[in-house]
Amino acid sequence: MADKPAEDITKEEENTMLFYYQVKMLDLCEYLKTPIQVHNTAITYFKVLFSKRKVFHYDMRNLIAACVFLALKVENTYITAEILKAKLSFVKMHLLIKYELELCQALKFNLHVSSPHLRLLGLFLLLKNKEQVRGTTEDTFQTQEIQEIDRTLDWGKSVENLKNLMLTDNYLQLNPNEVALASLTVQPSELQGLFMTDTLSAIKKIKLDTIRRESPTQQELKRIDEKIRNIQQRYEISH
């Protein structure tokens, strides 16, 4: 499949479509009731692929299904393609197979993805410890020092914060540990003494820089989709 310049679609329009389908992919994960770590794995696969490819190369609905399908396998929650097809009537089996291979090639068959969800869970266990928390130094932090943090922790909101971070354009460049910390429903200043100053500065920057893109209107999506279809017709890209 030869790369062709997207003459009729701007970078901003392409980013709009990529954002829209990442949101749809997270919705798809919710619909399929996938384990939470599948969300991050599927999003990562999607982002890696589109660091190399363009939206007009794909049937996007089948592409996000392929991302989730591959992520399910990697995260040890395998379901058959037939079951996926039964749950998602729009899935085309030949595209599922084709796109899964393209994802593997884009990833250079390195399918492991670091999980910020597991790190987030570890942070909750750390900060809710009722006896003591030992740092990497010889110091010991007593429970009294983290009681205020304990009261402000919210798992549901932290997971939502993490989802917003996953949808950012620079997500692949972020440190997974810092992503998990930035997802917490506490300010970095409240974590002083538990983490290094450089780490706290990094998560403060992540929190400040995280601005979720506005969801596109249906009219905007229709306009961009029409441009994509024209490009596909011009270069005879069929699905």
Coordinates of C-alpha atoms in Angstrom, one line a residue:
M1 CA 0.0 0.0 0.0
A2 CA 1.8 3.1 -1.2
D3 CA 1.7 6.3 0.9
K4 CA 0.1 9.2 -0.9
P5 CA -0.1 12.8 0.4
A6 CA -3.4 13.8 1.9
E7 CA -3.9 16.7 -0.5
D8 CA -7.4 17.5 0.6
I9 CA -7.1 17.0 4.3
T10 CA -5.2 19.2 6.8
K11 CA -3.2 17.9 9.7
E12 CA -5.7 19.4 12.1
E13 CA -8.6 17.6 10.3
E14 CA -6.7 14.3 10.5
N15 CA -6.0 14.9 14.2
T16 CA -9.7 15.5 14.7
M17 CA -10.6 12.2 13.1
L18 CA -7.9 10.4 15.1
F19 CA -9.2 11.9 18.4
Y20 CA -12.8 11.0 17.5
Y21 CA -11.9 7.3 16.8
Q22 CA -9.8 7.0 19.9
V23 CA -12.8 8.1 21.9
K24 CA -14.9 5.6 20.0
M25 CA -12.3 2.9 20.7
L26 CA -12.6 3.6 24.5
D27 CA -16.4 3.4 24.2
L28 CA -15.9 0.1 22.3
C29 CA -13.8 -1.2 25.2
E30 CA -16.5 -0.2 27.6
Y31 CA -19.2 -1.9 25.5
L32 CA -17.2 -5.1 25.3
K33 CA -16.4 -4.9 29.0
T34 CA -12.7 -5.4 28.5
P35 CA -10.2 -5.3 31.4
I36 CA -9.1 -1.8 32.0
Q37 CA -5.5 -2.4 30.9
V38 CA -6.8 -3.2 27.4
H39 CA -7.8 0.5 27.0
N40 CA -4.2 1.7 27.2
T41 CA -2.9 -1.1 25.0
A42 CA -5.4 -0.5 22.2
I43 CA -4.8 3.2 22.3
T44 CA -1.1 2.7 22.2
Y45 CA -1.3 0.4 19.2
F46 CA -3.6 3.0 17.4
K47 CA -1.2 5.9 18.1
V48 CA 1.9 3.9 17.0
L49 CA 0.2 2.9 13.7
F50 CA -0.8 6.5 12.9
S51 CA 2.6 7.8 13.6
K52 CA 3.4 6.0 10.4
R53 CA 0.2 5.9 8.4
K54 CA -2.7 8.2 7.4
V55 CA -6.4 7.9 8.1
F56 CA -7.4 7.4 4.5
H57 CA -5.6 4.1 4.4
Y58 CA -8.2 2.5 6.6
D59 CA -11.8 1.7 7.3
M60 CA -11.6 3.3 10.7
R61 CA -14.4 1.4 12.5
N62 CA -12.7 -1.9 11.6
L63 CA -9.3 -0.5 12.4
I64 CA -10.3 0.3 16.0
A65 CA -11.9 -3.1 16.3
A66 CA -8.6 -4.6 15.2
C67 CA -6.7 -2.6 17.8
V68 CA -9.0 -3.8 20.6
F69 CA -9.0 -7.4 19.3
L70 CA -5.2 -7.5 19.3
A71 CA -5.0 -5.8 22.7
L72 CA -7.4 -8.4 24.1
K73 CA -5.0 -11.2 23.0
V74 CA -2.0 -9.5 24.4
E75 CA -3.6 -8.8 27.7
N76 CA -4.7 -12.4 28.0
T77 CA -8.4 -11.9 27.4
Y78 CA -8.6 -13.5 24.1
I79 CA -11.9 -13.9 22.3
T80 CA -12.4 -15.4 18.8
A81 CA -12.9 -13.3 15.8
E82 CA -16.3 -14.9 15.4
I83 CA -17.4 -13.8 18.8
L84 CA -16.2 -10.3 18.1
K85 CA -18.1 -10.3 14.8
A86 CA -21.3 -11.5 16.7
K87 CA -20.9 -8.6 19.1
L88 CA -20.0 -6.0 16.4
S89 CA -22.0 -6.5 13.2
F90 CA -19.9 -4.0 11.3
V91 CA -16.7 -6.0 11.6
K92 CA -15.4 -7.4 8.3
M93 CA -13.3 -10.5 9.0
H94 CA -10.8 -9.9 6.1
L95 CA -10.1 -6.4 7.4
L96 CA -9.7 -7.6 11.0
I97 CA -7.0 -10.0 9.9
K98 CA -5.4 -7.5 7.5
Y99 CA -5.3 -4.7 10.1
E100 CA -4.1 -6.9 12.9
L101 CA -1.0 -7.8 10.7
E102 CA -0.4 -4.1 9.9
L103 CA -0.6 -3.2 13.6
C104 CA 2.0 -5.9 14.4
Q105 CA 4.3 -4.7 11.6
A106 CA 3.9 -1.1 12.8
L107 CA 4.8 -2.2 16.3
K108 CA 7.7 -4.3 14.8
F109 CA 6.0 -7.3 16.6
N110 CA 6.9 -5.7 20.0
L111 CA 3.4 -6.0 21.5
H112 CA 4.2 -5.4 25.1
V113 CA 2.8 -2.1 26.4
S114 CA 3.6 -0.7 29.9
S115 CA 0.4 -0.3 31.9
P116 CA -0.3 3.0 33.7
H117 CA -3.4 1.3 35.1
L118 CA -1.3 -1.2 37.1
R119 CA 0.9 1.7 38.2
L120 CA -2.1 3.6 39.3
L121 CA -3.4 0.7 41.3
G122 CA 0.0 0.4 42.9
L123 CA -0.1 4.1 43.9
F124 CA -3.5 3.5 45.5
L125 CA -2.2 0.7 47.5
L126 CA 0.8 2.8 48.4
L127 CA -1.1 5.8 49.5
K128 CA -3.8 3.9 51.3
N129 CA -1.4 1.8 53.3
K130 CA -2.6 1.9 56.9
E131 CA 0.7 1.0 58.6
Q132 CA 3.6 2.6 56.9
V133 CA 5.1 3.4 53.5
R134 CA 8.8 2.9 53.0
G135 CA 10.5 5.1 50.4
T136 CA 13.5 4.2 48.3
T137 CA 15.7 5.9 50.9
E138 CA 16.2 4.7 54.5
D139 CA 13.4 7.1 55.7
T140 CA 10.1 5.7 56.8
F141 CA 6.9 7.6 56.2
Q142 CA 4.3 7.1 58.8
T143 CA 0.6 6.7 58.1
Q144 CA -0.3 10.0 59.6
E145 CA 1.6 11.8 56.8
I146 CA -0.6 10.4 54.1
Q147 CA -4.0 10.5 55.8
E148 CA -5.0 13.7 54.0
I149 CA -4.1 12.2 50.6
D150 CA -6.0 9.0 51.6
R151 CA -9.2 11.0 52.0
T152 CA -8.9 12.7 48.6
L153 CA -8.1 9.7 46.5
D154 CA -10.9 8.7 44.1
W155 CA -10.3 5.7 41.8
G156 CA -13.1 6.4 39.4
K157 CA -12.0 10.0 38.8
S158 CA -8.3 8.9 38.6
V159 CA -9.2 6.4 35.8
E160 CA -11.1 9.2 34.0
N161 CA -8.1 11.4 34.3
L162 CA -5.9 8.6 32.9
K163 CA -8.3 8.3 29.9
N164 CA -8.0 12.0 29.2
L165 CA -4.2 11.6 29.3
M166 CA -4.3 8.7 26.9
L167 CA -6.2 10.9 24.4
T168 CA -3.5 13.6 24.3
D169 CA -1.4 13.9 21.2
N170 CA 1.9 13.4 23.0
Y171 CA 0.9 10.4 25.1
L172 CA 3.5 8.1 23.7
Q173 CA 6.2 10.5 24.8
L174 CA 5.1 10.5 28.4
N175 CA 6.6 8.4 31.2
P176 CA 4.1 5.7 32.3
N177 CA 5.0 6.3 36.0
E178 CA 4.4 10.0 35.7
V179 CA 1.2 9.4 33.8
A180 CA -0.1 7.3 36.6
L181 CA 0.9 9.9 39.2
A182 CA -0.6 12.7 37.1
S183 CA -3.9 10.8 37.0
L184 CA -4.3 10.9 40.8
T185 CA -6.9 13.2 42.2
V186 CA -4.3 15.0 44.4
Q187 CA -2.0 17.9 43.7
P188 CA 1.7 17.1 43.3
S189 CA 2.5 19.3 46.3
E190 CA 0.6 16.7 48.5
L191 CA 3.0 14.0 47.4
Q192 CA 6.1 15.8 48.7
G193 CA 8.3 13.4 50.7
L194 CA 7.0 10.4 48.8
F195 CA 8.5 11.1 45.4
M196 CA 11.5 12.9 44.0
T197 CA 11.3 16.6 43.3
D198 CA 11.9 16.1 39.6
T199 CA 9.1 13.6 39.4
L200 CA 6.7 16.0 41.1
S201 CA 7.7 18.8 38.7
A202 CA 7.1 16.5 35.7
I203 CA 3.6 15.5 36.9
K204 CA 2.7 19.1 37.6
K205 CA 3.6 19.9 34.0
I206 CA 1.6 17.0 32.7
K207 CA -1.5 18.1 34.7
L208 CA -1.1 21.7 33.4
D209 CA -0.6 20.7 29.8
T210 CA -3.4 18.2 29.7
I211 CA -6.3 19.9 27.8
R212 CA -8.8 17.5 26.3
R213 CA -9.6 18.2 22.7
E214 CA -13.2 19.3 22.0
S215 CA -15.3 16.6 20.5
P216 CA -16.0 17.3 16.8
T217 CA -19.6 18.0 15.7
Q218 CA -21.4 15.6 13.4
Q219 CA -21.3 18.2 10.7
E220 CA -17.5 18.5 11.0
L221 CA -17.0 14.8 11.0
K222 CA -19.2 14.4 7.9
R223 CA -17.2 17.1 6.1
I224 CA -13.8 15.5 6.9
D225 CA -15.1 12.0 6.1
E226 CA -16.2 13.2 2.7
K227 CA -12.7 14.5 2.0
I228 CA -11.2 11.2 3.1
R229 CA -13.6 9.3 0.8
N230 CA -12.6 11.5 -2.1
I231 CA -8.9 10.8 -1.4
Q232 CA -9.6 7.0 -1.2
Q233 CA -11.4 7.2 -4.6
R234 CA -8.7 9.2 -6.2
Y235 CA -6.0 6.7 -5.2
E236 CA -8.3 3.7 -5.5
I237 CA -7.9 2.7 -1.9
S238 CA -10.6 0.1 -1.2
H239 CA -11.5 -1.8 1.9

